[in-house]
Amino acid sequence: MSSSSSPMQSTGRKLKLKSKDDETFEVEEAVAVKSQIFKYMVEDGVSNGPIPLPNVNGKTLARVLQWCQKHADPTITEDELNKYDAGFIDVDQAVLYDLLMAANYLNIEELLKLACMRVADMIKGKSPDEIRRTFNIKNDFTPEEEEEVRKENAWALGP
Amino acid sequence: MDITRTLPEECIANIISGTSPRDACRLSLVSRAFESAATSNLVWERFLPPDYQEIISSSSSSSSSLNLLTKKNLYFHLCDNPILIGNGNNMSFQIDKLSGKKCLMLAARELTIIWGSGETPHYWEWISSTQAPVLPKSRFSEVAHLRIVWWLDIKGRIETKILSPKTKYGAYFIYSMVDRFYGFNVPVKVSIRLENEVEGGDATNAYLNPSEELLQINQQDGRLPIKREDMWMEIEIGEFFNGSQVDDHGAVEMCLKEVQVLNGKSGLVVHGIELRPKEES
């Protein structure tokens, strides 16, 4: 199964990408270079043949490429972009997590920033316990270590 | 699905830097990985004011050892230890702990005190703060001591661009009272206005030394002072919103005066005027 980018003025070549679950995608260079990884590949001329991405699944990659396309569109206004981003990142935790990982792996700065801010908004004001539960994180402090950290950050832990 | 196992620390730090100083400290307790990310320089560099390096290096009173601190330690150091800046070290800079925004204080020498130029010391007298044991400790070298005036007129002025943008600020008159303090049963008038704006500048009453009766009444017609942790008194002059840096509002002018009743006043010691972020109510 493959999906290709919309037919904008073809400014250049297309890149072929293959997700970890073997979905292939064709995307315009101008769109793909939102990712620093692809940008370097294109500059170094090693972008022939499908590029395997063993760390990103097809669903997530499709989403990410959609975002890149929107952000590579020269006709879109800043307002429209902000609106788009707000809707784009309003997803459930599992999807958000996948987007975060993909943006980090593919080195897409703007998308990474967007995803990080969203997670930041989700954790603001929460107690350490709530955060552990939300993200399934284990408290790996020893009781002494935890006491030490508590002391160092006492002002933030007030009543 | 423990994200800290798969996300690099820098990524977690990026997320934490989008929260707040208080959140970052709380987040240190989640796990070792979070503690490491939450204490990183990446996070605290974002919480510090963007021009903090410039401010520190231009200050003659800050020691070079500040550069050796981690950004987190520097942040908290600047919260509790104002550093002197400006011409003649007549301003101080520190950080508001909750928001990371700038707090600036104008020394008495930086204010315009009518009859306080120093040429008429029988009205206002300048005292070296090291030689005034009865007064609270001052961060500045001098404070102004009122011996006697009838016309009380004190003004302060500060350029809004040196404050943190997009912040609501409160301006506070910092003072003390020494022996033979009188004339302040009459309230003074305080006002604040942005120079580039036409409106604003409405005066409010302020009671620098409210009587017991006044303190008992629930509805006063003016502001009341509080005693600070550093033992100086403070009374609010007013508040204003400092917009984004793009629209330059010029300067903000703060005023405290009593020029109507014109009774004799004495015993006031002026430390300065402090501007600090006010929480959105």
Short mmCIF file of C-alpha atoms in Angstrom, two decimals, chain B residues 40-274:
data_model
loop_
_atom_site.label_atom_id
_atom_site.label_comp_id
_atom_site.label_asym_id
_atom_site.label_seq_id
_atom_site.Cartn_x
_atom_site.Cartn_y
_atom_site.Cartn_z
CA SER B 40 19.52 20.11 33.59
CA ASN B 41 20.85 23.42 32.38
CA LEU B 42 18.62 23.18 29.31
CA VAL B 43 15.54 23.53 31.48
CA TRP B 44 16.72 26.31 33.79
CA GLU B 45 18.31 28.33 31.03
CA ARG B 46 14.78 28.60 29.61
CA PHE B 47 13.37 29.77 32.93
CA LEU B 48 16.00 32.48 33.39
CA PRO B 49 15.29 35.85 31.73
CA PRO B 50 16.66 35.77 28.17
CA ASP B 51 19.21 38.49 28.84
CA TYR B 52 20.42 37.22 32.20
CA GLN B 53 24.04 36.80 31.02
CA GLU B 54 24.18 40.41 29.93
CA ILE B 55 22.72 41.64 33.18
CA ILE B 56 25.10 39.65 35.33
CA SER B 57 28.19 40.63 33.40
CA SER B 58 27.27 44.30 33.40
CA SER B 59 26.79 44.31 37.14
CA SER B 60 29.77 45.35 39.18
CA SER B 61 28.46 43.66 42.26
CA SER B 62 28.05 40.16 40.92
CA SER B 63 31.01 37.90 41.37
CA SER B 64 32.41 35.80 38.56
CA SER B 65 31.66 32.71 40.60
CA LEU B 66 28.04 33.07 39.46
CA ASN B 67 29.18 31.68 36.13
CA LEU B 68 30.28 28.50 37.84
CA LEU B 69 26.84 27.71 39.20
CA THR B 70 24.48 25.32 37.43
CA LYS B 71 21.65 27.19 35.78
CA LYS B 72 19.24 25.87 38.39
CA ASN B 73 21.42 27.09 41.23
CA LEU B 74 21.90 30.40 39.46
CA TYR B 75 18.14 30.76 39.12
CA PHE B 76 17.52 30.32 42.81
CA HIS B 77 20.52 32.40 43.75
CA LEU B 78 19.11 35.31 41.73
CA CYS B 79 15.73 34.87 43.40
CA ASP B 80 17.12 35.52 46.84
CA ASN B 81 20.17 37.68 46.17
CA PRO B 82 19.53 40.89 44.25
CA ILE B 83 22.50 42.17 42.25
CA LEU B 84 23.19 45.84 41.72
CA ILE B 85 22.96 47.26 38.22
CA GLY B 86 22.79 50.57 36.45
CA ASN B 87 24.66 53.82 36.81
CA GLY B 88 26.00 54.23 40.29
CA ASN B 89 24.56 50.86 41.30
CA ASN B 90 21.24 52.53 41.97
CA MET B 91 19.10 49.70 40.71
CA SER B 92 18.89 46.08 41.71
CA PHE B 93 17.87 43.02 39.76
CA GLN B 94 16.48 39.72 40.94
CA ILE B 95 14.13 37.03 39.73
CA ASP B 96 10.60 36.22 40.77
CA LYS B 97 10.72 32.62 41.88
CA LEU B 98 7.38 31.46 40.52
CA SER B 99 7.61 32.97 37.08
CA GLY B 100 11.30 33.57 36.39
CA LYS B 101 10.49 37.14 35.46
CA LYS B 102 12.56 40.16 36.37
CA CYS B 103 12.17 42.14 39.56
CA LEU B 104 13.80 45.52 39.53
CA MET B 105 14.19 48.02 42.32
CA LEU B 106 15.04 51.69 42.03
CA ALA B 107 17.14 53.05 44.87
CA ALA B 108 16.10 56.28 46.53
CA ARG B 109 18.97 57.96 44.67
CA GLU B 110 17.36 56.94 41.41
CA LEU B 111 14.09 58.64 42.32
CA THR B 112 13.20 62.30 41.94
CA ILE B 113 12.56 63.63 45.42
CA ILE B 114 11.55 67.25 45.54
CA TRP B 115 13.77 69.08 48.04
CA GLY B 116 15.88 65.93 48.14
CA SER B 117 18.75 66.91 45.93
CA GLY B 118 21.17 66.99 48.82
CA GLU B 119 21.68 70.73 48.66
CA THR B 120 19.02 71.16 51.33
CA PRO B 121 19.80 68.53 53.93
CA HIS B 122 17.56 70.11 56.50
CA TYR B 123 14.67 68.86 54.39
CA TRP B 124 15.91 65.53 53.10
CA GLU B 125 19.14 64.04 54.31
CA TRP B 126 21.06 61.26 52.59
CA ILE B 127 22.34 58.62 54.94
CA SER B 128 24.89 55.99 54.16
CA SER B 129 23.09 52.77 54.88
CA THR B 130 26.07 51.25 56.63
CA GLN B 131 25.96 54.00 59.23
CA ALA B 132 22.33 53.58 60.18
CA PRO B 133 22.06 50.63 62.56
CA VAL B 134 18.49 51.45 63.50
CA LEU B 135 17.34 50.87 59.94
CA PRO B 136 16.82 47.54 58.19
CA LYS B 137 19.71 46.43 56.04
CA SER B 138 19.81 48.14 52.65
CA ARG B 139 21.10 46.72 49.41
CA PHE B 140 21.93 50.23 48.23
CA SER B 141 24.64 52.53 49.54
CA GLU B 142 22.28 55.30 50.59
CA VAL B 143 18.76 55.91 51.77
CA ALA B 144 16.88 59.19 52.00
CA HIS B 145 15.79 60.41 55.41
CA LEU B 146 13.02 62.97 55.64
CA ARG B 147 13.73 65.57 58.31
CA ILE B 148 10.91 67.93 57.45
CA VAL B 149 8.90 68.93 54.41
CA TRP B 150 5.45 70.19 53.77
CA TRP B 151 5.53 69.47 50.06
CA LEU B 152 6.09 65.72 49.71
CA ASP B 153 6.70 64.71 46.11
CA ILE B 154 8.53 61.54 45.11
CA LYS B 155 8.65 60.19 41.57
CA GLY B 156 10.21 57.15 39.99
CA ARG B 157 10.60 56.34 36.33
CA ILE B 158 11.69 53.18 34.57
CA GLU B 159 11.87 52.13 30.93
CA THR B 160 9.45 49.29 30.32
CA LYS B 161 11.78 47.58 27.89
CA ILE B 162 14.12 46.50 30.68
CA LEU B 163 11.30 44.68 32.43
CA SER B 164 9.97 41.29 31.36
CA PRO B 165 7.50 41.55 28.47
CA LYS B 166 3.89 40.36 28.62
CA THR B 167 3.82 40.64 32.38
CA LYS B 168 1.60 42.37 34.89
CA TYR B 169 3.78 44.36 37.26
CA GLY B 170 3.08 45.90 40.65
CA ALA B 171 5.07 48.90 41.85
CA TYR B 172 5.76 49.16 45.58
CA PHE B 173 7.11 51.99 47.67
CA ILE B 174 9.67 50.62 50.12
CA TYR B 175 10.28 52.65 53.24
CA SER B 176 10.80 52.73 56.96
CA MET B 177 9.82 55.02 59.80
CA VAL B 178 12.25 56.42 62.34
CA ASP B 179 11.81 58.43 65.49
CA ARG B 180 9.74 61.56 65.32
CA PHE B 181 7.63 60.16 62.53
CA TYR B 182 4.69 62.47 62.05
CA GLY B 183 2.43 64.04 59.48
CA PHE B 184 1.33 60.80 57.86
CA ASN B 185 -2.07 60.48 59.46
CA VAL B 186 -3.03 62.30 56.29
CA PRO B 187 -2.91 59.79 53.42
CA VAL B 188 -0.46 60.31 50.58
CA LYS B 189 -1.59 60.01 47.00
CA VAL B 190 -0.03 57.31 44.85
CA SER B 191 -0.41 56.93 41.10
CA ILE B 192 1.16 55.14 38.19
CA ARG B 193 1.00 55.70 34.47
CA LEU B 194 2.60 54.59 31.27
CA GLU B 195 4.13 57.65 29.65
CA ASN B 196 2.97 56.79 26.16
CA GLU B 197 -0.62 56.34 27.18
CA VAL B 198 -3.09 59.12 27.62
CA GLU B 199 -5.14 57.54 30.36
CA GLY B 200 -4.04 56.27 33.71
CA GLY B 201 -2.44 58.17 36.52
CA ASP B 202 -5.51 58.24 38.75
CA ALA B 203 -4.40 58.79 42.30
CA THR B 204 -5.23 56.45 45.16
CA ASN B 205 -4.90 57.13 48.87
CA ALA B 206 -2.14 55.36 50.73
CA TYR B 207 -1.71 55.32 54.48
CA LEU B 208 1.96 54.96 55.33
CA ASN B 209 1.27 54.71 59.03
CA PRO B 210 -2.33 53.67 59.54
CA SER B 211 -3.80 54.11 62.99
CA GLU B 212 -5.28 51.20 64.93
CA GLU B 213 -8.79 52.42 64.17
CA LEU B 214 -8.08 52.57 60.48
CA LEU B 215 -6.79 49.03 60.50
CA GLN B 216 -9.98 47.82 62.16
CA ILE B 217 -12.35 49.20 59.55
CA ASN B 218 -13.12 46.72 56.80
CA GLN B 219 -13.52 49.21 54.06
CA GLN B 220 -10.71 51.64 53.82
CA ASP B 221 -10.53 54.28 51.19
CA GLY B 222 -6.88 53.64 50.53
CA ARG B 223 -3.96 51.26 50.49
CA LEU B 224 -2.35 49.89 53.61
CA PRO B 225 1.28 48.90 54.14
CA ILE B 226 2.75 45.54 55.02
CA LYS B 227 6.04 44.65 56.63
CA ARG B 228 8.38 42.72 54.39
CA GLU B 229 10.65 39.84 55.29
CA ASP B 230 13.62 42.15 54.99
CA MET B 231 11.95 44.36 57.62
CA TRP B 232 11.26 47.30 55.33
CA MET B 233 7.69 48.46 54.91
CA GLU B 234 6.01 48.38 51.55
CA ILE B 235 2.87 49.90 50.13
CA GLU B 236 1.53 49.39 46.65
CA ILE B 237 1.70 52.37 44.32
CA GLY B 238 -0.17 50.70 41.49
CA GLU B 239 0.04 48.15 38.73
CA PHE B 240 0.42 48.05 34.98
CA PHE B 241 0.70 45.54 32.19
CA ASN B 242 3.99 45.48 30.35
CA GLY B 243 3.15 44.48 26.80
CA SER B 244 5.34 42.78 24.27
CA GLN B 245 8.67 44.33 23.45
CA VAL B 246 7.54 45.23 19.96
CA ASP B 247 5.18 47.95 21.10
CA ASP B 248 7.48 50.19 23.04
CA HIS B 249 5.51 51.84 25.79
CA GLY B 250 8.41 54.05 26.67
CA ALA B 251 8.54 54.39 30.40
CA VAL B 252 6.31 53.98 33.41
CA GLU B 253 6.09 56.80 35.91
CA MET B 254 5.25 56.22 39.55
CA CYS B 255 4.33 58.96 41.92
CA LEU B 256 3.82 59.38 45.64
CA LYS B 257 2.91 62.75 47.00
CA GLU B 258 1.07 64.85 49.50
CA VAL B 259 0.70 68.39 48.24
CA GLN B 260 -2.82 69.29 49.22
CA VAL B 261 -2.99 69.39 52.98
CA LEU B 262 0.64 70.45 53.14
CA ASN B 263 1.10 69.59 56.79
CA GLY B 264 4.57 69.08 58.14
CA LYS B 265 5.92 65.58 57.69
CA SER B 266 8.99 63.89 59.13
CA GLY B 267 10.68 60.60 59.93
CA LEU B 268 10.17 58.82 56.61
CA VAL B 269 13.12 56.87 55.26
CA VAL B 270 12.93 55.98 51.59
CA HIS B 271 14.63 52.78 50.45
CA GLY B 272 13.27 52.85 46.91
CA ILE B 273 10.57 51.59 44.60
CA GLU B 274 10.36 47.94 43.68
#
